[in-house]
mmCIF file of C-alpha atoms in Angstrom:
data_model
loop_
_atom_site.group_PDB
_atom_site.id
_atom_site.type_symbol
_atom_site.label_atom_id
_atom_site.label_comp_id
_atom_site.label_asym_id
_atom_site.label_seq_id
_atom_site.Cartn_x
_atom_site.Cartn_y
_atom_site.Cartn_z
ATOM 1 C CA GLY A 299 0.071 0.091 -0.676
ATOM 2 C CA SER A 300 0.619 3.851 0.544
ATOM 3 C CA LEU A 301 3.034 4.415 2.948
ATOM 4 C CA GLN A 302 1.638 8.227 2.583
ATOM 5 C CA GLU A 303 -1.455 7.451 2.988
ATOM 6 C CA HIS A 304 -0.652 5.584 6.076
ATOM 7 C CA ILE A 305 1.247 8.472 7.932
ATOM 8 C CA VAL A 306 -1.653 10.691 6.763
ATOM 9 C CA ASN A 307 -4.014 9.072 8.172
ATOM 10 C CA TYR A 308 -2.652 8.620 10.871
ATOM 11 C CA ALA A 309 -1.243 12.262 11.034
ATOM 12 C CA ALA A 310 -4.778 13.351 11.025
ATOM 13 C CA GLY A 311 -5.865 11.434 13.814
ATOM 14 C CA ASP A 312 -3.804 13.654 15.530
ATOM 15 C CA GLN A 313 -0.599 11.166 16.181
ATOM 16 C CA PRO A 314 2.584 11.621 17.779
ATOM 17 C CA LEU A 315 4.901 10.030 14.534
ATOM 18 C CA PHE A 316 8.320 10.189 13.425
ATOM 19 C CA ALA A 317 8.675 9.283 9.609
ATOM 20 C CA THR A 318 10.830 8.702 7.358
ATOM 21 C CA LEU A 319 10.658 9.213 3.543
ATOM 22 C CA PRO A 320 13.920 9.977 1.273
ATOM 23 C CA THR A 321 14.237 13.312 -0.261
ATOM 24 C CA GLY A 322 12.093 14.131 -2.924
ATOM 25 C CA GLY A 323 9.509 11.341 -1.430
ATOM 26 C CA GLY A 324 6.426 12.978 -0.414
ATOM 27 C CA LYS A 325 7.046 14.109 3.103
ATOM 28 C CA SER A 326 5.558 17.375 2.698
ATOM 29 C CA LEU A 327 2.087 16.369 1.543
ATOM 30 C CA CYS A 328 2.279 13.639 5.038
ATOM 31 C CA PHE A 329 2.339 16.930 7.082
ATOM 32 C CA GLN A 330 0.668 19.468 5.095
ATOM 33 C CA LEU A 331 -2.638 17.641 4.201
ATOM 34 C CA PRO A 332 -3.323 16.486 7.902
ATOM 35 C CA ALA A 333 -2.727 20.289 8.754
ATOM 36 C CA LEU A 334 -5.525 21.226 6.474
ATOM 37 C CA MET A 335 -7.821 18.643 7.547
ATOM 38 C CA ARG A 336 -7.507 20.200 10.765
ATOM 39 C CA TYR A 337 -8.193 23.317 10.049
ATOM 40 C CA ALA A 338 -10.891 22.310 7.763
ATOM 41 C CA ARG A 339 -12.649 20.815 10.976
ATOM 42 C CA ARG A 340 -12.075 23.112 14.063
ATOM 43 C CA GLY A 341 -9.462 26.014 12.159
ATOM 44 C CA LEU A 342 -6.576 24.774 14.257
ATOM 45 C CA LEU A 343 -3.168 25.735 13.626
ATOM 46 C CA THR A 344 -0.254 23.973 12.136
ATOM 47 C CA ILE A 345 3.206 25.364 13.436
ATOM 48 C CA VAL A 346 6.119 23.471 11.442
ATOM 49 C CA ILE A 347 9.936 24.380 13.091
ATOM 50 C CA SER A 348 12.268 24.086 9.778
ATOM 51 C CA PRO A 349 15.535 24.662 9.694
ATOM 52 C CA LEU A 350 16.233 26.818 7.059
ATOM 53 C CA GLN A 351 14.238 30.445 5.379
ATOM 54 C CA ALA A 352 14.908 29.398 2.303
ATOM 55 C CA LEU A 353 13.324 25.549 2.590
ATOM 56 C CA MET A 354 10.052 27.726 4.284
ATOM 57 C CA SER A 355 9.945 30.443 1.355
ATOM 58 C CA ASP A 356 9.462 27.261 -1.176
ATOM 59 C CA GLN A 357 7.111 25.118 0.997
ATOM 60 C CA VAL A 358 5.093 28.529 1.449
ATOM 61 C CA TYR A 359 5.260 29.320 -2.347
ATOM 62 C CA ASN A 360 4.734 25.487 -3.930
ATOM 63 C CA LEU A 361 1.543 25.339 -1.205
ATOM 64 C CA THR A 362 0.506 28.488 -1.827
ATOM 65 C CA ASN A 363 0.621 27.330 -5.974
ATOM 66 C CA LYS A 364 -1.074 23.862 -5.509
ATOM 67 C CA THR A 365 -4.002 24.805 -3.343
ATOM 68 C CA GLY A 366 -4.754 28.293 -4.622
ATOM 69 C CA THR A 367 -4.915 29.495 -0.746
ATOM 70 C CA ASN A 368 -3.530 31.817 1.210
ATOM 71 C CA LEU A 369 -2.990 28.682 4.046
ATOM 72 C CA ALA A 370 0.119 29.199 4.494
ATOM 73 C CA GLY A 371 2.559 31.621 6.123
ATOM 74 C CA ALA A 372 6.286 31.561 7.432
ATOM 75 C CA ILE A 373 7.790 34.000 10.075
ATOM 76 C CA SER A 374 11.596 34.107 8.802
ATOM 77 C CA GLY A 375 14.632 36.924 8.506
ATOM 78 C CA MET A 376 14.014 37.159 5.650
ATOM 79 C CA LEU A 377 10.597 39.102 6.344
ATOM 80 C CA THR A 378 10.629 42.866 6.355
ATOM 81 C CA LEU A 379 8.424 44.581 9.827
ATOM 82 C CA PRO A 380 5.649 45.185 7.928
ATOM 83 C CA GLU A 381 5.541 41.664 5.838
ATOM 84 C CA ARG A 382 6.100 40.215 9.448
ATOM 85 C CA GLY A 383 3.602 42.204 11.294
ATOM 86 C CA GLU A 384 1.465 40.962 8.654
ATOM 87 C CA VAL A 385 1.629 37.640 8.711
ATOM 88 C CA LEU A 386 1.200 37.440 12.495
ATOM 89 C CA GLU A 387 -1.998 39.479 11.674
ATOM 90 C CA ARG A 388 -3.379 36.666 9.328
ATOM 91 C CA VAL A 389 -2.344 34.007 12.618
ATOM 92 C CA ARG A 390 -4.378 35.844 14.645
ATOM 93 C CA LEU A 391 -7.185 36.335 12.641
ATOM 94 C CA GLY A 392 -7.273 32.697 11.867
ATOM 95 C CA ASP A 393 -6.366 33.031 8.332
ATOM 96 C CA ILE A 394 -3.523 30.520 8.187
ATOM 97 C CA ALA A 395 -3.914 26.499 8.792
ATOM 98 C CA ILE A 396 -0.071 25.737 8.448
ATOM 99 C CA LEU A 397 2.804 28.176 10.233
ATOM 100 C CA TYR A 398 6.010 27.777 9.085
ATOM 101 C CA ILE A 399 9.109 28.993 12.072
ATOM 102 C CA SER A 400 13.030 28.323 13.137
ATOM 103 C CA PRO A 401 13.262 27.007 16.465
ATOM 104 C CA GLU A 402 14.772 30.567 17.492
ATOM 105 C CA GLN A 403 11.199 32.759 17.132
ATOM 106 C CA LEU A 404 9.683 30.269 19.967
ATOM 107 C CA ARG A 405 11.383 32.502 22.001
ATOM 108 C CA ASN A 406 9.855 35.780 20.468
ATOM 109 C CA PRO A 407 7.466 37.470 22.659
ATOM 110 C CA SER A 408 4.942 38.626 19.568
ATOM 111 C CA LEU A 409 5.264 35.103 17.821
ATOM 112 C CA ILE A 410 4.273 33.601 21.168
ATOM 113 C CA ASN A 411 1.900 36.323 22.031
ATOM 114 C CA THR A 412 -0.709 35.789 18.557
ATOM 115 C CA ILE A 413 -0.264 31.833 18.758
ATOM 116 C CA SER A 414 -1.694 32.167 22.340
ATOM 117 C CA GLN A 415 -4.717 33.373 20.361
ATOM 118 C CA ARG A 416 -5.729 29.843 18.288
ATOM 119 C CA GLU A 417 -5.742 26.295 19.324
ATOM 120 C CA ILE A 418 -2.628 24.168 18.213
ATOM 121 C CA GLY A 419 -3.753 21.185 16.240
ATOM 122 C CA ALA A 420 0.083 20.088 16.380
ATOM 123 C CA TYR A 421 3.661 20.675 16.473
ATOM 124 C CA ILE A 422 5.979 19.412 13.187
ATOM 125 C CA PHE A 423 9.369 18.847 12.659
ATOM 126 C CA ASP A 424 10.063 18.757 9.441
ATOM 127 C CA GLU A 425 13.828 17.465 8.843
ATOM 128 C CA ALA A 426 13.832 16.080 12.475
ATOM 129 C CA HIS A 427 17.240 14.759 12.308
ATOM 130 C CA CYS A 428 18.428 18.495 12.884
ATOM 131 C CA LEU A 429 17.285 18.290 16.206
ATOM 132 C CA SER A 430 19.906 15.882 17.265
ATOM 133 C CA LYS A 431 22.406 16.787 14.441
ATOM 134 C CA TRP A 432 22.015 21.125 15.711
ATOM 135 C CA GLY A 433 20.105 20.940 18.760
ATOM 136 C CA HIS A 434 23.318 19.971 20.870
ATOM 137 C CA ASP A 435 25.718 22.424 18.831
ATOM 138 C CA PHE A 436 24.785 25.981 17.334
ATOM 139 C CA ARG A 437 20.950 25.362 17.757
ATOM 140 C CA THR A 438 20.118 24.993 21.541
ATOM 141 C CA ASP A 439 16.971 25.877 21.211
ATOM 142 C CA TYR A 440 15.995 22.784 18.295
ATOM 143 C CA LEU A 441 16.147 21.015 22.758
ATOM 144 C CA TYR A 442 14.394 24.239 23.990
ATOM 145 C CA ALA A 443 11.471 23.215 21.364
ATOM 146 C CA ALA A 444 10.088 20.562 23.799
ATOM 147 C CA ARG A 445 9.898 22.412 26.914
ATOM 148 C CA PHE A 446 8.473 25.395 25.208
ATOM 149 C CA ILE A 447 5.896 23.002 24.034
ATOM 150 C CA LYS A 448 4.894 21.732 27.943
ATOM 151 C CA GLU A 449 5.105 25.094 29.445
ATOM 152 C CA PHE A 450 2.851 27.171 26.587
ATOM 153 C CA SER A 451 0.222 23.860 26.772
ATOM 154 C CA LEU A 452 0.205 24.306 30.824
ATOM 155 C CA GLN A 453 -0.468 28.346 30.072
ATOM 156 C CA GLN A 454 -2.674 27.545 27.539
ATOM 157 C CA HIS A 455 -4.678 24.936 30.268
ATOM 158 C CA THR A 456 -5.263 22.801 27.272
ATOM 159 C CA HIS A 457 -3.684 19.213 26.706
ATOM 160 C CA ILE A 458 -0.319 19.088 24.511
ATOM 161 C CA PRO A 459 -0.310 18.573 20.876
ATOM 162 C CA PRO A 460 0.603 15.658 19.327
ATOM 163 C CA VAL A 461 4.131 15.697 17.609
ATOM 164 C CA GLN A 462 4.968 14.695 14.663
ATOM 165 C CA CYS A 463 9.004 13.851 12.486
ATOM 166 C CA PHE A 464 9.509 14.263 9.392
ATOM 167 C CA THR A 465 13.170 13.755 7.872
ATOM 168 C CA ALA A 466 15.075 11.063 4.745
ATOM 169 C CA THR A 467 17.992 10.925 6.431
ATOM 170 C CA ALA A 468 17.649 9.935 10.567
ATOM 171 C CA LYS A 469 20.406 6.930 11.489
ATOM 172 C CA LYS A 470 19.096 4.864 14.206
ATOM 173 C CA ASP A 471 21.293 6.355 16.726
ATOM 174 C CA VAL A 472 19.442 9.967 15.656
ATOM 175 C CA ARG A 473 16.125 8.406 15.340
ATOM 176 C CA ASP A 474 16.819 7.298 19.341
ATOM 177 C CA GLU A 475 17.471 9.618 20.785
ATOM 178 C CA ILE A 476 14.576 12.020 19.292
ATOM 179 C CA LEU A 477 11.823 9.325 19.870
ATOM 180 C CA ASN A 478 13.917 9.393 23.845
ATOM 181 C CA TYR A 479 13.626 13.054 24.160
ATOM 182 C CA PHE A 480 10.073 13.358 22.977
ATOM 183 C CA LYS A 481 9.362 10.127 25.427
ATOM 184 C CA ARG A 482 10.928 12.335 28.487
ATOM 185 C CA GLU A 483 10.386 15.888 27.951
ATOM 186 C CA LEU A 484 6.553 15.480 26.465
ATOM 187 C CA GLY A 485 5.511 11.712 27.000
ATOM 188 C CA GLN A 486 4.832 10.894 23.850
ATOM 189 C CA LYS A 487 5.734 7.866 21.943
ATOM 190 C CA LEU A 488 6.116 8.431 18.197
ATOM 191 C CA ALA A 489 5.085 5.671 15.744
ATOM 192 C CA ILE A 490 7.455 4.632 13.305
ATOM 193 C CA PHE A 491 7.002 4.806 9.739
ATOM 194 C CA GLU A 492 10.413 3.653 7.658
ATOM 195 C CA GLY A 493 10.333 4.484 4.624
ATOM 196 C CA GLY A 494 13.816 3.915 3.681
ATOM 197 C CA HIS A 495 15.988 5.749 1.221
ATOM 198 C CA GLN A 496 15.323 4.230 -2.451
ATOM 199 C CA ARG A 497 14.788 7.268 -5.142
ATOM 200 C CA ASN A 498 14.080 4.843 -8.466
ATOM 201 C CA ASN A 499 14.494 7.499 -10.931
ATOM 202 C CA LEU A 500 17.991 8.944 -9.497
ATOM 203 C CA ALA A 501 20.566 7.493 -11.804
ATOM 204 C CA TYR A 502 23.700 7.318 -9.581
ATOM 205 C CA ASP A 503 27.531 8.120 -10.606
ATOM 206 C CA ILE A 504 31.424 8.580 -10.167
ATOM 207 C CA TYR A 505 33.810 10.393 -12.476
ATOM 208 C CA PRO A 506 37.179 10.554 -11.458
ATOM 209 C CA ALA A 507 39.053 13.612 -12.312
ATOM 210 C CA ASN A 508 42.157 15.585 -11.247
ATOM 211 C CA LYS A 509 42.042 19.281 -10.321
ATOM 212 C CA ALA A 510 42.553 20.219 -13.710
ATOM 213 C CA GLU A 511 39.944 18.395 -15.218
ATOM 214 C CA LYS A 512 37.586 18.922 -12.755
ATOM 215 C CA TYR A 513 36.083 22.100 -14.391
ATOM 216 C CA PRO A 514 35.735 21.028 -18.486
ATOM 217 C CA SER A 515 34.226 18.073 -16.724
ATOM 218 C CA ILE A 516 31.925 19.874 -15.261
ATOM 219 C CA ASN A 517 31.074 21.548 -18.430
ATOM 220 C CA ASP A 518 30.570 18.835 -20.370
ATOM 221 C CA ILE A 519 28.585 16.589 -18.274
ATOM 222 C CA LEU A 520 25.745 19.562 -17.945
ATOM 223 C CA HIS A 521 26.114 20.031 -21.892
ATOM 224 C CA GLN A 522 24.727 15.800 -22.146
ATOM 225 C CA VAL A 523 22.069 16.773 -19.818
ATOM 226 C CA LEU A 524 20.948 20.227 -19.755
ATOM 227 C CA ASP A 525 20.649 21.565 -22.835
ATOM 228 C CA ASN A 526 17.270 20.770 -23.694
ATOM 229 C CA ASP A 527 15.463 21.647 -20.339
ATOM 230 C CA GLY A 528 15.797 20.857 -16.722
ATOM 231 C CA CYS A 529 18.153 23.277 -14.461
ATOM 232 C CA ALA A 530 21.106 21.843 -12.439
ATOM 233 C CA ILE A 531 23.034 21.944 -8.179
ATOM 234 C CA ILE A 532 26.382 21.609 -8.104
ATOM 235 C CA TYR A 533 27.428 21.478 -4.306
ATOM 236 C CA CYS A 534 30.989 22.262 -3.687
ATOM 237 C CA SER A 535 32.901 22.191 -0.048
ATOM 238 C CA THR A 536 34.363 25.454 -0.246
ATOM 239 C CA ARG A 537 32.381 28.972 -0.414
ATOM 240 C CA GLN A 538 35.542 30.264 -2.490
ATOM 241 C CA GLY A 539 35.060 26.967 -4.758
ATOM 242 C CA SER A 540 30.764 27.975 -4.940
ATOM 243 C CA GLU A 541 31.672 31.250 -6.462
ATOM 244 C CA GLU A 542 34.935 29.860 -8.603
ATOM 245 C CA LEU A 543 33.000 27.339 -10.091
ATOM 246 C CA ALA A 544 30.347 29.733 -11.152
ATOM 247 C CA ASP A 545 32.213 32.018 -12.577
ATOM 248 C CA TYR A 546 33.827 29.507 -14.819
ATOM 249 C CA LEU A 547 30.482 28.305 -15.776
ATOM 250 C CA VAL A 548 29.892 32.070 -16.448
ATOM 251 C CA THR A 549 32.109 32.052 -18.967
ATOM 252 C CA GLU A 550 31.355 28.674 -20.703
ATOM 253 C CA ASP A 551 27.948 30.613 -21.367
ATOM 254 C CA TRP A 552 25.831 29.202 -18.436
ATOM 255 C CA GLN A 553 23.726 31.389 -15.993
ATOM 256 C CA ALA A 554 24.548 30.561 -12.980
ATOM 257 C CA GLU A 555 25.255 31.741 -9.806
ATOM 258 C CA ALA A 556 26.752 30.936 -6.509
ATOM 259 C CA PHE A 557 24.872 30.178 -2.800
ATOM 260 C CA HIS A 558 27.207 29.894 0.240
ATOM 261 C CA ALA A 559 26.731 30.896 4.226
ATOM 262 C CA GLY A 560 28.575 33.774 3.156
ATOM 263 C CA LEU A 561 26.149 35.728 1.545
ATOM 264 C CA THR A 562 23.833 38.913 2.570
ATOM 265 C CA VAL A 563 20.308 37.566 3.863
ATOM 266 C CA ALA A 564 19.208 39.856 0.629
ATOM 267 C CA ALA A 565 21.419 37.990 -1.860
ATOM 268 C CA LYS A 566 20.967 35.052 -0.680
ATOM 269 C CA GLN A 567 17.159 35.852 -1.243
ATOM 270 C CA THR A 568 17.975 36.773 -4.732
ATOM 271 C CA VAL A 569 19.899 34.124 -5.852
ATOM 272 C CA HIS A 570 16.790 31.566 -4.348
ATOM 273 C CA ASP A 571 14.438 33.903 -6.445
ATOM 274 C CA ASN A 572 16.218 33.361 -9.628
ATOM 275 C CA PHE A 573 16.972 29.684 -9.139
ATOM 276 C CA THR A 574 13.316 28.964 -8.326
ATOM 277 C CA LYS A 575 12.014 31.285 -11.559
ATOM 278 C CA GLY A 576 14.458 29.846 -13.790
ATOM 279 C CA ILE A 577 16.031 33.122 -14.943
ATOM 280 C CA SER A 578 19.473 30.885 -13.172
ATOM 281 C CA ARG A 579 19.400 27.155 -14.911
ATOM 282 C CA ILE A 580 22.690 26.462 -12.546
ATOM 283 C CA ILE A 581 23.460 27.262 -8.657
ATOM 284 C CA CYS A 582 26.940 26.093 -7.504
ATOM 285 C CA ALA A 583 26.764 26.013 -4.018
ATOM 286 C CA THR A 584 27.837 25.071 -0.319
ATOM 287 C CA SER A 585 25.777 22.282 1.962
ATOM 288 C CA ALA A 586 23.893 25.561 3.218
ATOM 289 C CA PHE A 587 21.840 24.825 0.302
ATOM 290 C CA GLY A 588 21.603 21.747 1.299
ATOM 291 C CA MET A 589 18.113 21.034 2.103
ATOM 292 C CA GLY A 590 16.740 24.515 1.245
ATOM 293 C CA ILE A 591 15.353 23.871 -2.118
ATOM 294 C CA ASP A 592 12.167 22.244 -3.626
ATOM 295 C CA LYS A 593 12.187 22.418 -7.189
ATOM 296 C CA ASP A 594 11.168 20.464 -9.382
ATOM 297 C CA ASP A 595 12.973 20.082 -12.587
ATOM 298 C CA VAL A 596 16.495 19.917 -10.931
ATOM 299 C CA ARG A 597 17.492 16.553 -13.533
ATOM 300 C CA LEU A 598 21.139 16.955 -12.628
ATOM 301 C CA VAL A 599 22.892 17.177 -8.971
ATOM 302 C CA ILE A 600 26.867 16.631 -9.328
ATOM 303 C CA HIS A 601 29.317 17.075 -6.483
ATOM 304 C CA ALA A 602 31.989 18.574 -7.047
ATOM 305 C CA ASP A 603 33.855 17.641 -4.440
ATOM 306 C CA ILE A 604 33.447 14.513 -2.105
ATOM 307 C CA PRO A 605 30.681 15.492 0.532
ATOM 308 C CA SER A 606 31.541 15.452 4.580
ATOM 309 C CA SER A 607 29.086 12.455 5.652
ATOM 310 C CA LEU A 608 26.903 9.416 3.384
ATOM 311 C CA GLU A 609 23.845 11.621 5.080
ATOM 312 C CA SER A 610 24.750 14.922 3.418
ATOM 313 C CA TYR A 611 25.231 12.841 0.035
ATOM 314 C CA LEU A 612 21.765 11.422 -0.241
ATOM 315 C CA GLN A 613 20.483 14.826 1.361
ATOM 316 C CA GLU A 614 21.991 16.454 -1.051
ATOM 317 C CA ALA A 615 21.830 14.356 -4.220
ATOM 318 C CA GLY A 616 17.730 14.067 -3.020
ATOM 319 C CA ARG A 617 17.105 17.479 -4.638
ATOM 320 C CA ALA A 618 17.323 15.615 -7.976
ATOM 321 C CA GLY A 619 14.450 14.469 -10.128
ATOM 322 C CA ARG A 620 11.644 15.065 -7.375
ATOM 323 C CA ASP A 621 8.908 15.561 -10.296
ATOM 324 C CA GLN A 622 9.298 12.076 -10.235
ATOM 325 C CA MET A 623 10.997 11.927 -13.768
ATOM 326 C CA ASN A 624 14.463 10.643 -14.299
ATOM 327 C CA ALA A 625 17.234 12.803 -13.283
ATOM 328 C CA GLN A 626 21.237 12.320 -12.873
ATOM 329 C CA CYS A 627 23.202 12.590 -9.770
ATOM 330 C CA ILE A 628 27.191 12.695 -10.087
ATOM 331 C CA LEU A 629 30.001 12.641 -7.821
ATOM 332 C CA ILE A 630 33.238 14.345 -9.338
ATOM 333 C CA TYR A 631 35.962 12.257 -7.106
ATOM 334 C CA ASP A 632 39.819 13.395 -6.896
ATOM 335 C CA GLU A 633 41.111 11.697 -4.018
ATOM 336 C CA ASN A 634 42.838 15.232 -2.915
ATOM 337 C CA ASP A 635 39.415 16.191 -1.840
ATOM 338 C CA ILE A 636 39.530 13.498 1.055
ATOM 339 C CA GLU A 637 42.285 15.178 2.533
ATOM 340 C CA THR A 638 40.289 19.094 2.565
ATOM 341 C CA GLN A 639 37.429 17.460 4.094
ATOM 342 C CA PHE A 640 40.056 16.202 7.266
ATOM 343 C CA ARG A 641 40.601 18.904 7.047
ATOM 344 C CA LEU A 642 37.134 21.059 7.220
ATOM 345 C CA SER A 643 36.620 18.187 10.070
ATOM 346 C CA SER A 644 39.322 18.904 11.887
ATOM 347 C CA LEU A 645 38.361 22.822 12.377
ATOM 348 C CA SER A 646 35.301 22.383 14.342
ATOM 349 C CA GLN A 647 37.239 19.965 16.576
ATOM 350 C CA LEU A 648 37.875 21.032 20.403
ATOM 351 C CA GLN A 649 41.650 21.824 20.878
ATOM 352 C CA HIS A 650 43.361 22.571 24.154
ATOM 353 C CA TRP A 651 44.019 25.719 23.568
ATOM 354 C CA ASP A 652 40.357 26.026 22.940
ATOM 355 C CA ILE A 653 39.726 25.049 26.166
ATOM 356 C CA VAL A 654 42.303 27.575 27.590
ATOM 357 C CA GLN A 655 40.632 30.355 26.825
ATOM 358 C CA ILE A 656 37.196 29.366 27.768
ATOM 359 C CA LEU A 657 38.484 28.819 31.278
ATOM 360 C CA ARG A 658 39.787 31.922 31.222
ATOM 361 C CA GLU A 659 36.849 34.008 30.380
#
């Protein structure tokens, strides 16, 4: 039977769950449809906690286009103050069924005051592996989320709404940690729906190439795959690498742009919009773009450098072929790239000098 159908039925029954579906396997439908059903029945608000601004923007844009409604909204740093105020007002008036927020927004008084005027139907964690991957590190508000849900429900004198988690790349230890976390903090036992990682419409390949051969090889691949239609994402391990590759492709008459964490918010939005609208056919990106795009006609994903992990590779390669049409995922392999990944990984390790500095402060 359909795994999506089972998840939708279970989620619509307001039950807590943890679902693993492959990237492009229809995770969004599994929480959007039950959210719209809750809203149609009782006017309930579903809050979706999402990691990236671009991902929220894509989800709202796609849902609006597919349903012909304005029932979804997002609160993110991309909004101007008037835009933010307009979304909050729509939430307060009951015009929004699905509200996308980052975990940091759970500490925002204006948001808390607004959602306190609505009944919450469910809390959704999209890309739920971030609870474990980022919650212990640089986005601790992920692990504040359960405390917020419990305390907010007590203040509202309501039962704790169901928590529903969705991801494509949770290993068993990550999944178990998240299940134990919500069991311990909220007393909720999340039912497990396992969809695997297999995508039949994606073809994987590896092209060996040294540093001098990389750019010409990528150019050749683009001509083979993209001469007629579609677009491509090329992942690079460094910001500088993404910019240099984009510059090279522009000289080869491709509409290419770079995307990485070093860009301003306005620049990120411009690059993202250009790619979404088809103005730019190629994005040369770091992993900052890993979860940040939901575009149907990506025919090709190239990794110009080896990714940091198999999980990252699945997440990034899975951006291809979301329309269920055939697409290609190609890794350009150079042995020297392994050393680059080791070097990047070592930068995040705590050194003796760091500990001394922390203790001194």
